[in-house]
Tab-separated table of C-alpha atoms and ligand atoms in Angstrom:
chain	number	residue	atom	x	y	z
A	769	MET	CA	26.516	33.028	-57.027
A	770	MET	CA	28.929	35.639	-54.960
A	771	ASP	CA	32.744	36.088	-55.285
A	772	VAL	CA	33.482	36.058	-51.830
A	773	GLN	CA	36.714	36.177	-52.268
A	774	LYS	CA	35.423	39.889	-54.807
A	775	ILE	CA	33.909	40.980	-51.266
A	776	ARG	CA	36.330	40.982	-49.063
A	777	ASP	CA	37.798	42.961	-50.608
A	778	ASP	CA	35.202	45.409	-50.462
A	779	PHE	CA	35.844	45.187	-46.377
A	780	PRO	CA	39.187	46.902	-45.610
A	781	ILE	CA	39.794	45.601	-42.091
A	782	LEU	CA	39.240	41.864	-43.065
A	783	THR	CA	43.240	41.982	-44.541
A	784	GLN	CA	44.254	43.373	-40.769
A	785	GLN	CA	46.038	40.809	-38.421
A	786	VAL	CA	44.963	40.570	-35.014
A	787	ASN	CA	47.681	39.519	-32.556
A	788	GLY	CA	49.958	38.400	-35.171
A	789	LYS	CA	47.068	36.114	-36.934
A	790	PRO	CA	44.871	37.001	-40.063
A	791	LEU	CA	41.463	38.504	-38.433
A	792	VAL	CA	38.707	35.965	-38.181
A	793	TYR	CA	35.772	38.049	-37.173
A	794	PHE	CA	32.832	35.918	-36.241
A	795	ASP	CA	31.024	38.741	-34.070
A	796	ASN	CA	29.167	39.914	-36.715
A	797	ALA	CA	25.831	39.886	-34.404
A	798	ALA	CA	26.890	42.772	-32.484
A	799	THR	CA	27.997	44.612	-35.553
A	800	SER	CA	28.835	44.245	-39.079
A	801	GLN	CA	32.019	45.613	-40.635
A	802	LYS	CA	31.966	48.297	-43.221
A	803	PRO	CA	32.920	48.520	-47.059
A	804	GLN	CA	35.075	50.536	-48.288
A	805	ILE	CA	32.146	52.423	-50.437
A	806	VAL	CA	30.614	53.028	-46.797
A	807	ILE	CA	33.983	54.734	-45.287
A	808	SER	CA	34.782	56.758	-48.164
A	809	ALA	CA	30.909	58.040	-47.591
A	810	LEU	CA	31.001	59.191	-44.239
A	811	ASP	CA	34.530	60.797	-45.337
A	812	LYS	CA	33.104	62.512	-48.549
A	813	TYR	CA	30.505	63.992	-46.423
A	814	TYR	CA	33.062	65.693	-44.049
A	815	LYS	CA	35.092	66.774	-46.869
A	816	GLU	CA	32.854	68.184	-49.432
A	817	ILE	CA	29.374	68.680	-47.717
A	818	ASN	CA	29.275	68.697	-44.077
A	819	ALA	CA	26.245	71.532	-42.293
A	820	ASN	CA	23.712	71.158	-40.321
A	821	VAL	CA	19.792	69.485	-42.031
A	822	HIS	CA	17.076	71.304	-42.289
A	823	ARG	CA	17.609	74.728	-41.135
A	824	GLY	CA	19.458	76.844	-43.773
A	825	VAL	CA	18.671	78.572	-47.295
A	826	HIS	CA	23.039	78.024	-47.939
A	827	THR	CA	24.086	75.700	-50.165
A	828	LEU	CA	26.190	73.236	-48.622
A	829	SER	CA	22.838	72.665	-45.845
A	830	GLN	CA	20.656	72.021	-49.003
A	831	LEU	CA	23.175	69.405	-50.121
A	832	ALA	CA	23.801	67.985	-46.363
A	833	THR	CA	19.737	67.796	-46.464
A	834	ASP	CA	19.049	66.138	-49.545
A	835	ALA	CA	21.942	62.951	-49.154
A	836	TYR	CA	20.264	62.738	-45.461
A	837	GLU	CA	16.698	62.960	-47.337
A	838	LEU	CA	17.526	60.369	-49.139
A	839	THR	CA	18.143	57.420	-47.157
A	840	ARG	CA	15.526	58.166	-45.467
A	841	ASN	CA	13.757	57.798	-49.427
A	842	LYS	CA	16.291	55.172	-49.896
A	843	ILE	CA	14.976	53.200	-46.822
A	844	GLN	CA	11.104	53.704	-47.331
A	845	HIS	CA	12.134	52.013	-50.973
A	846	TYR	CA	14.046	48.988	-49.436
A	847	PHE	CA	11.581	48.218	-46.790
A	848	ASN	CA	8.234	48.707	-48.496
A	849	ALA	CA	7.309	51.728	-46.454
A	850	GLN	CA	4.143	53.552	-48.080
A	851	HIS	CA	5.281	57.264	-46.718
A	852	ASN	CA	8.731	58.206	-46.098
A	853	TYR	CA	7.927	60.138	-43.474
A	854	GLU	CA	6.921	57.043	-41.328
A	855	ILE	CA	10.839	56.563	-41.328
A	856	ILE	CA	11.964	57.917	-38.029
A	857	PHE	CA	15.666	58.439	-37.860
A	858	THR	CA	17.169	57.493	-35.139
A	859	ARG	CA	20.857	56.028	-32.678
A	860	GLY	CA	19.233	52.788	-33.403
A	861	THR	CA	17.234	50.064	-32.649
A	862	THR	CA	17.204	50.540	-28.706
A	863	GLU	CA	16.614	54.805	-29.287
A	864	SER	CA	13.169	53.436	-31.265
A	865	ILE	CA	12.466	51.159	-28.695
A	866	ASN	CA	12.813	53.745	-25.992
A	867	LEU	CA	10.941	56.127	-28.307
A	868	VAL	CA	7.888	53.703	-28.552
A	869	ALA	CA	7.797	52.608	-25.399
A	870	SER	CA	8.174	56.194	-23.861
A	871	SER	CA	5.246	57.525	-25.599
A	872	PHE	CA	2.977	55.015	-25.441
A	873	THR	CA	2.970	56.051	-21.547
A	874	SER	CA	-0.535	58.605	-22.411
A	875	ILE	CA	-1.875	55.359	-24.332
A	876	LEU	CA	-2.285	52.910	-21.373
A	877	ASN	CA	-3.006	52.373	-17.684
A	878	GLU	CA	-3.336	49.792	-14.949
A	879	GLU	CA	-5.755	47.660	-16.963
A	880	ASP	CA	-3.184	47.281	-19.885
A	881	GLU	CA	-0.947	44.235	-20.912
A	882	ILE	CA	2.042	44.643	-23.214
A	883	ILE	CA	3.368	41.157	-24.342
A	884	ILE	CA	6.921	40.755	-25.197
A	885	SER	CA	9.104	37.159	-25.581
A	886	HIS	CA	11.592	35.035	-23.191
A	887	LEU	CA	13.914	35.987	-26.726
A	888	GLU	CA	14.804	39.680	-26.302
A	889	HIS	CA	17.203	41.708	-26.114
A	890	HIS	CA	17.552	43.876	-22.657
A	891	SER	CA	17.002	46.800	-25.335
A	892	ASN	CA	13.275	44.817	-25.905
A	893	ILE	CA	13.141	44.296	-22.445
A	894	VAL	CA	13.501	47.225	-20.185
A	895	PRO	CA	12.262	50.205	-21.975
A	896	TRP	CA	8.441	48.176	-20.865
A	897	GLN	CA	9.815	47.784	-17.691
A	898	PHE	CA	9.703	51.427	-17.619
A	899	LEU	CA	6.245	51.561	-18.913
A	900	CYS	CA	4.803	49.479	-16.890
A	901	GLU	CA	6.838	51.069	-14.051
A	902	ARG	CA	4.680	54.753	-15.305
A	903	THR	CA	1.266	53.504	-15.937
A	904	GLY	CA	1.401	49.897	-14.210
A	905	ALA	CA	0.403	47.485	-16.659
A	906	LYS	CA	1.466	44.440	-16.284
A	907	LEU	CA	4.062	42.604	-18.617
A	908	ARG	CA	2.820	38.909	-20.440
A	909	VAL	CA	6.187	36.706	-21.544
A	910	ILE	CA	5.742	34.146	-24.450
A	911	PRO	CA	8.032	31.235	-23.486
A	912	ILE	CA	10.458	29.236	-24.976
A	913	ASN	CA	10.828	25.644	-26.082
A	914	GLU	CA	14.823	23.792	-25.786
A	915	LYS	CA	15.207	24.374	-29.580
A	916	GLY	CA	14.879	28.195	-28.680
A	917	GLU	CA	11.383	28.604	-30.300
A	918	LEU	CA	8.317	31.077	-29.072
A	919	LEU	CA	5.344	28.349	-27.756
A	920	LEU	CA	3.222	30.074	-30.607
A	921	SER	CA	-0.015	28.293	-28.301
A	922	GLU	CA	0.789	29.683	-24.949
A	923	TYR	CA	1.043	33.459	-26.955
A	924	GLU	CA	-2.226	32.775	-28.020
A	925	LYS	CA	-3.291	32.351	-24.355
A	926	LEU	CA	-1.337	36.082	-23.374
A	927	LEU	CA	-3.130	37.452	-25.807
A	928	ASN	CA	-6.689	39.612	-25.132
A	929	ASN	CA	-8.383	42.708	-25.082
A	930	LYS	CA	-6.023	44.080	-22.448
A	931	THR	CA	-3.475	43.962	-24.925
A	932	LYS	CA	-1.933	46.823	-25.902
A	933	ILE	CA	1.074	45.851	-27.853
A	934	VAL	CA	3.118	43.387	-28.462
A	935	ALA	CA	7.082	43.726	-28.579
A	936	VAL	CA	9.159	40.111	-30.299
A	937	SER	CA	12.193	39.754	-32.428
A	938	HIS	CA	12.253	39.197	-35.726
A	939	VAL	CA	15.562	37.446	-35.188
A	940	SER	CA	17.400	36.334	-32.086
A	941	ASN	CA	21.246	37.629	-31.100
A	942	THR	CA	21.683	34.711	-29.461
A	943	LEU	CA	19.918	31.643	-30.754
A	944	GLY	CA	19.401	32.836	-34.304
A	945	THR	CA	15.948	31.533	-34.054
A	946	ILE	CA	13.696	33.236	-37.257
A	947	ASN	CA	10.697	33.958	-35.368
A	948	PRO	CA	7.029	33.446	-37.348
A	949	ILE	CA	6.833	37.481	-36.756
A	950	LYS	CA	3.599	38.258	-39.341
A	951	GLU	CA	1.559	35.124	-37.586
A	952	ILE	CA	2.177	37.156	-34.588
A	953	ILE	CA	1.418	40.386	-36.285
A	954	ASP	CA	-2.244	38.721	-37.618
A	955	LYS	CA	-2.699	37.433	-34.206
A	956	ALA	CA	-2.071	40.802	-32.382
A	957	HIS	CA	-4.442	42.559	-34.513
A	958	ARG	CA	-6.974	40.325	-33.497
A	959	PHE	CA	-7.314	41.992	-30.616
A	960	ASN	CA	-6.247	45.273	-31.883
A	961	ALA	CA	-3.331	45.224	-30.058
A	962	ALA	CA	-0.085	47.168	-31.645
A	963	VAL	CA	2.987	44.997	-32.661
A	964	LEU	CA	6.412	46.308	-32.707
A	965	ILE	CA	9.340	44.082	-34.263
A	966	ASP	CA	12.897	44.659	-32.935
A	967	GLY	CA	14.183	43.558	-36.451
A	968	ALA	CA	18.199	44.734	-34.910
A	969	GLN	CA	19.093	41.021	-36.056
A	970	ALA	CA	16.977	40.697	-39.057
A	971	ALA	CA	18.520	43.497	-41.620
A	972	PRO	CA	21.409	41.886	-42.227
A	973	HIS	CA	19.587	38.607	-43.269
A	974	ILE	CA	16.067	39.331	-44.234
A	975	GLN	CA	14.233	42.063	-46.890
A	976	ALA	CA	11.436	42.781	-44.748
A	977	ASP	CA	8.549	44.340	-46.422
A	978	PHE	CA	6.887	46.409	-43.656
A	979	GLN	CA	3.166	46.598	-45.687
A	980	ALA	CA	3.262	42.905	-46.146
A	981	LEU	CA	4.076	42.556	-42.958
A	982	ASP	CA	2.252	45.124	-41.480
A	983	CYS	CA	3.863	45.656	-38.717
A	984	ASP	CA	2.861	48.914	-36.793
A	985	PHE	CA	7.036	49.677	-35.850
A	986	TYR	CA	10.309	47.787	-37.060
A	987	CYS	CA	13.383	48.825	-35.040
A	988	MET	CA	16.321	48.898	-36.587
A	989	SER	CA	19.986	49.642	-36.276
A	990	ALA	CA	22.825	50.255	-39.221
A	991	HIS	CA	25.611	48.951	-37.870
A	992	LYS	CA	24.632	45.887	-38.289
A	993	MET	CA	24.232	45.803	-41.404
A	994	TYR	CA	27.139	47.281	-42.470
A	995	GLY	CA	26.304	50.829	-42.369
A	996	PRO	CA	28.254	53.505	-39.808
A	997	THR	CA	27.036	53.117	-35.874
A	998	GLY	CA	24.828	55.779	-34.172
A	999	ILE	CA	22.507	55.858	-36.369
A	1000	GLY	CA	19.196	53.278	-37.078
A	1001	PHE	CA	15.387	53.791	-37.732
A	1002	LEU	CA	12.008	53.468	-36.749
A	1003	TYR	CA	9.565	52.863	-39.416
A	1004	GLY	CA	5.527	53.941	-37.398
A	1005	LYS	CA	2.847	53.493	-39.206
A	1006	GLU	CA	1.807	57.062	-40.060
A	1007	ALA	CA	-1.741	56.961	-38.307
A	1008	TRP	CA	0.115	55.673	-34.582
A	1009	LEU	CA	2.613	57.802	-35.222
A	1010	ARG	CA	0.266	60.614	-35.137
A	1011	LYS	CA	-1.301	59.626	-32.839
A	1012	LEU	CA	1.895	59.772	-30.508
A	1013	LYS	CA	3.220	62.167	-27.779
A	1014	PRO	CA	7.026	63.387	-29.253
A	1015	TYR	CA	9.930	61.464	-27.789
A	1016	HIS	CA	12.258	64.071	-27.210
A	1017	GLY	CA	12.111	68.066	-27.048
A	1018	GLY	CA	14.055	70.899	-29.040
A	1019	GLY	CA	14.863	72.582	-32.217
A	1020	GLU	CA	13.767	71.122	-35.201
A	1021	MET	CA	11.011	68.802	-33.902
A	1022	ILE	CA	8.523	72.279	-33.390
A	1023	LYS	CA	6.404	74.021	-34.848
A	1024	LEU	CA	5.487	77.753	-32.624
A	1025	VAL	CA	7.629	77.653	-29.189
A	1026	THR	CA	5.334	80.522	-26.948
A	1027	PHE	CA	6.316	79.968	-23.459
A	1028	LYS	CA	2.373	79.104	-23.316
A	1029	LYS	CA	2.366	76.358	-25.483
A	1030	THR	CA	4.354	74.701	-27.880
A	1031	THR	CA	3.192	73.096	-31.219
A	1032	TYR	CA	4.735	69.994	-32.895
A	1033	ALA	CA	6.323	69.614	-36.266
A	1034	ASP	CA	4.685	67.323	-38.918
A	1035	LEU	CA	6.212	63.910	-39.320
A	1036	PRO	CA	9.073	62.696	-39.601
A	1037	HIS	CA	10.913	65.871	-37.664
A	1038	LYS	CA	7.890	65.760	-34.811
A	1039	PHE	CA	10.210	63.094	-33.390
A	1040	GLU	CA	13.664	63.773	-35.028
A	1041	ALA	CA	14.737	66.565	-32.480
A	1042	GLY	CA	18.635	68.046	-32.056
A	1043	THR	CA	21.015	67.610	-35.269
A	1044	PRO	CA	21.363	64.023	-35.931
A	1045	ASN	CA	24.025	61.673	-36.769
A	1046	ILE	CA	24.193	63.472	-40.244
A	1047	ALA	CA	27.215	61.942	-41.818
A	1048	ALA	CA	25.956	58.470	-40.387
A	1049	GLY	CA	22.769	58.992	-42.437
A	1050	VAL	CA	24.160	59.467	-45.536
A	1051	ALA	CA	26.631	56.836	-44.991
A	1052	PHE	CA	23.489	54.583	-44.485
A	1053	GLY	CA	22.545	54.945	-47.418
A	1054	THR	CA	25.689	53.838	-49.420
A	1055	ALA	CA	25.040	50.716	-47.285
A	1056	ILE	CA	21.562	49.752	-48.721
A	1057	ASP	CA	22.835	50.523	-52.401
A	1058	TYR	CA	25.612	48.132	-51.730
A	1059	ILE	CA	23.339	44.971	-50.493
A	1060	THR	CA	20.844	45.889	-52.984
A	1061	LYS	CA	24.171	45.204	-55.739
A	1062	ILE	CA	24.903	41.652	-53.988
A	1063	GLY	CA	21.432	40.570	-53.216
A	1064	ILE	CA	19.972	39.855	-49.776
A	1065	LYS	CA	18.597	36.808	-51.234
A	1066	ASN	CA	22.687	36.063	-52.364
A	1067	ILE	CA	23.519	37.082	-48.802
A	1068	ALA	CA	21.621	34.745	-47.296
A	1069	THR	CA	21.880	31.612	-48.777
A	1070	TYR	CA	25.552	32.111	-48.293
A	1071	GLU	CA	25.425	32.787	-44.843
A	1072	ASP	CA	22.655	29.471	-44.741
A	1073	THR	CA	25.924	27.133	-45.711
A	1074	LEU	CA	28.534	28.804	-43.517
A	1075	LEU	CA	25.433	28.121	-40.432
A	1076	LYS	CA	25.243	24.659	-41.481
A	1077	TYR	CA	29.242	24.023	-42.142
A	1078	ALA	CA	30.156	25.224	-38.880
A	1079	THR	CA	27.167	23.756	-37.189
A	1080	GLU	CA	28.472	20.076	-38.846
A	1081	LYS	CA	31.909	20.594	-37.385
A	1082	LEU	CA	31.452	22.144	-34.276
A	1083	GLU	CA	28.834	19.431	-33.507
A	1084	GLN	CA	31.901	16.851	-33.785
A	1085	ILE	CA	33.184	18.345	-30.903
A	1086	ASP	CA	33.131	15.974	-27.986
A	1087	GLY	CA	31.243	17.752	-24.724
A	1088	LEU	CA	30.016	20.296	-27.305
A	1089	LYS	CA	26.099	21.634	-26.955
A	1090	ILE	CA	24.452	24.337	-29.328
A	1091	TYR	CA	22.105	25.963	-27.300
A	1092	GLY	CA	19.630	27.822	-30.487
A	1093	THR	CA	18.361	24.945	-32.564
A	1094	ALA	CA	15.215	26.562	-34.884
A	1095	GLU	CA	14.203	25.102	-38.201
A	1096	LYS	CA	14.230	28.423	-39.136
A	1097	LYS	CA	17.827	30.060	-38.112
A	1098	ALA	CA	20.004	33.083	-39.312
A	1099	SER	CA	23.973	32.713	-39.251
A	1100	VAL	CA	24.624	32.966	-35.437
A	1101	ILE	CA	25.904	29.950	-33.536
A	1102	SER	CA	25.898	29.875	-29.382
A	1103	PHE	CA	27.499	27.286	-27.744
A	1104	ASN	CA	29.159	25.631	-24.687
A	1105	VAL	CA	32.191	23.232	-24.495
A	1106	LYS	CA	31.776	20.797	-21.212
A	1107	ASN	CA	32.088	23.161	-17.921
A	1108	ILE	CA	34.315	25.153	-20.023
A	1109	HIS	CA	33.494	29.045	-19.136
A	1110	PRO	CA	32.550	30.753	-22.784
A	1111	PHE	CA	34.829	34.164	-21.503
A	1112	ASP	CA	38.231	31.619	-21.438
A	1113	ILE	CA	37.502	30.077	-24.811
A	1114	GLY	CA	36.997	33.624	-25.787
A	1115	SER	CA	39.954	35.138	-24.494
A	1116	ILE	CA	42.052	32.059	-25.970
A	1117	VAL	CA	40.504	32.145	-29.454
A	1118	ASP	CA	41.232	35.598	-29.537
A	1119	LYS	CA	45.216	35.039	-29.028
A	1120	LEU	CA	44.455	33.213	-32.356
A	1121	GLY	CA	42.793	35.896	-34.430
A	1122	ILE	CA	39.418	35.080	-34.191
A	1123	ALA	CA	36.417	37.226	-33.103
A	1124	VAL	CA	33.563	35.968	-31.585
A	1125	ARG	CA	31.858	37.126	-28.261
A	1126	THR	CA	31.349	35.555	-25.027
A	1127	GLY	CA	28.676	36.087	-21.960
A	1128	HIS	CA	24.750	36.810	-22.109
A	1129	HIS	CA	24.565	38.467	-25.255
A	1130	CYS	CA	22.479	40.788	-23.719
A	1131	THR	CA	20.028	38.610	-23.143
A	1132	GLN	CA	20.217	37.264	-19.638
A	1133	PRO	CA	16.686	35.440	-19.233
A	1134	ILE	CA	18.382	33.519	-22.241
A	1135	MET	CA	20.907	32.076	-19.904
A	1136	GLN	CA	18.283	31.703	-16.975
A	1137	PHE	CA	16.430	29.892	-18.956
A	1138	PHE	CA	19.261	27.415	-20.473
A	1139	ASN	CA	20.483	27.507	-16.547
A	1140	ILE	CA	23.830	28.663	-17.942
A	1141	PRO	CA	25.848	31.678	-17.775
A	1142	GLY	CA	27.091	32.717	-20.569
A	1143	THR	CA	27.781	30.641	-24.327
A	1144	VAL	CA	30.921	31.451	-26.764
A	1145	ARG	CA	28.818	33.095	-30.344
A	1146	ALA	CA	29.698	32.763	-33.808
A	1147	SER	CA	28.297	34.642	-36.150
A	1148	PHE	CA	29.005	34.882	-39.640
A	1149	SER	CA	28.146	37.375	-42.116
A	1150	PHE	CA	28.496	37.028	-46.399
A	1151	TYR	CA	32.046	37.727	-45.971
A	1152	ASN	CA	33.128	35.212	-43.998
A	1153	THR	CA	34.605	32.079	-45.679
A	1154	LYS	CA	34.293	28.372	-45.100
A	1155	GLU	CA	38.715	28.014	-44.528
A	1156	GLU	CA	38.137	30.836	-41.909
A	1157	ILE	CA	35.208	28.861	-40.104
A	1158	ASP	CA	38.432	25.493	-39.851
A	1159	VAL	CA	40.471	27.955	-38.332
A	1160	PHE	CA	37.931	28.737	-35.986
A	1161	VAL	CA	37.845	24.969	-35.267
A	1162	ALA	CA	41.321	24.143	-34.811
A	1163	ALA	CA	41.678	26.878	-32.285
A	1164	LEU	CA	38.642	25.936	-30.306
A	1165	GLN	CA	40.163	22.614	-30.099
A	1166	LYS	CA	43.019	23.760	-29.033
A	1167	ALA	CA	41.227	26.000	-26.427
A	1168	VAL	CA	39.260	22.882	-24.898
A	1169	ALA	CA	42.948	20.821	-25.009
A	1170	MET	CA	44.436	23.743	-23.042
A	1171	LEU	CA	41.111	24.504	-20.826
A	1172	GLN	CA	39.537	21.265	-19.460
B	1476	LIG	N1	17.965	44.172	-30.605
B	1476	LIG	C1	18.945	43.346	-30.750
B	1476	LIG	C2	17.763	42.077	-31.495
B	1476	LIG	C3	19.975	43.009	-30.752
B	1476	LIG	O1	20.525	42.229	-31.109
B	1476	LIG	C4	20.739	44.365	-30.322
B	1476	LIG	C5	21.814	44.005	-30.705
B	1476	LIG	C6	19.487	45.703	-30.223
B	1476	LIG	C7	18.554	45.467	-30.332
B	1476	LIG	C8	20.516	46.657	-29.999
B	1476	LIG	O2	20.834	47.361	-30.983
B	1476	LIG	P1	21.755	48.794	-30.921
B	1476	LIG	O3	22.189	48.852	-32.196
B	1476	LIG	O4	20.655	49.912	-30.493
B	1476	LIG	O5	22.833	48.616	-29.218
B	1476	LIG	N2	22.679	42.926	-30.448
B	1476	LIG	C9	23.837	42.857	-29.963
B	1476	LIG	C10	24.097	41.459	-30.015
B	1476	LIG	O6	23.737	40.903	-29.667
B	1476	LIG	N3	25.617	41.225	-29.435
B	1476	LIG	O7	26.290	43.345	-29.420
B	1476	LIG	C11	25.086	44.072	-29.651
């Protein structure tokens, strides 16, 4: 069992007051809070080893390179990638998806099809639309049911020999649905389609095993798993990464530059042009150590108790409707109360120290499906407590009484 009080002590921000009230942070799906050791890793990096990576012979440059590359190895082991050079550092999930979508330009033509799902975050929709505009390929969308689950029978109908890539989220950021990605991957592979998994929301709750999943690409943002902003990665199978053209051109990603022709560096540097966010990369490694110490299974089990507790409490509020009731669900609850605008609820509970997200959560097609302008979204992490849920429910009742 986890000692939640002890864990809370690791996160300095949680002791803050916001608007004169103790902070209740329920916006973890947007970004998670950072433990002190991650904050200290950033500080230590800048104080003791700051230098540019992969270029200097001098001692600090080598120390910085070692620290940064250590994180690549930690990611490889944590997610069970076959090689460390299959991990490409990016700014996060958005950049990772754009990288793949951009690099697929030379592979696709107007006969080809791309499959995404109705559950996707805009960052797993728009880059594919760009790709369709560039190549003439067609975008196909896996529909969902009222619970917010993918209709796999419809997915099977969409798959065919023209399907070149399937891009779906592991976990929905708005509805919490945990998608059956292994099944999705295996079905796509029968048609030789590549599969990209948007793991932004899965990373804090589920330890993906890249080799067992057999995914071709997996995308992640460190800031959602207790690491810093501005760093994340793209996992790609070696064969794919060798086949794809580089995304950004510049320093670091070349072997030889002449005005006539440039040859590219080996993996992973081929996709890593320019000076990266070194400090964040180093501290991301510390975040992985931290999660490993606590245990992702312990985290998920505890968050599930919070999800069940909050769902029960919220369902008791008159006129409250939860969107996203999938059988397999992460600790995210989207809801509305009667016809009250989610923004009004969010603003009132904020005055009471509670941070929730309101709006479309960068998933406008989900809002169109339910025919709503947005939702209030509470997303829980392993440093949250049942007591905080009680505070939230009381605040919500107050808000509803004021607004209806
Ligand atoms: N994919 C999913 C499923 C996400 O939830 C997010 C961010 C992204 C991609 C993009 O990640 P980024 O780190 O590159 O921005 N989701 C949210 C959210 O739900 N609220 O704020 C950001």
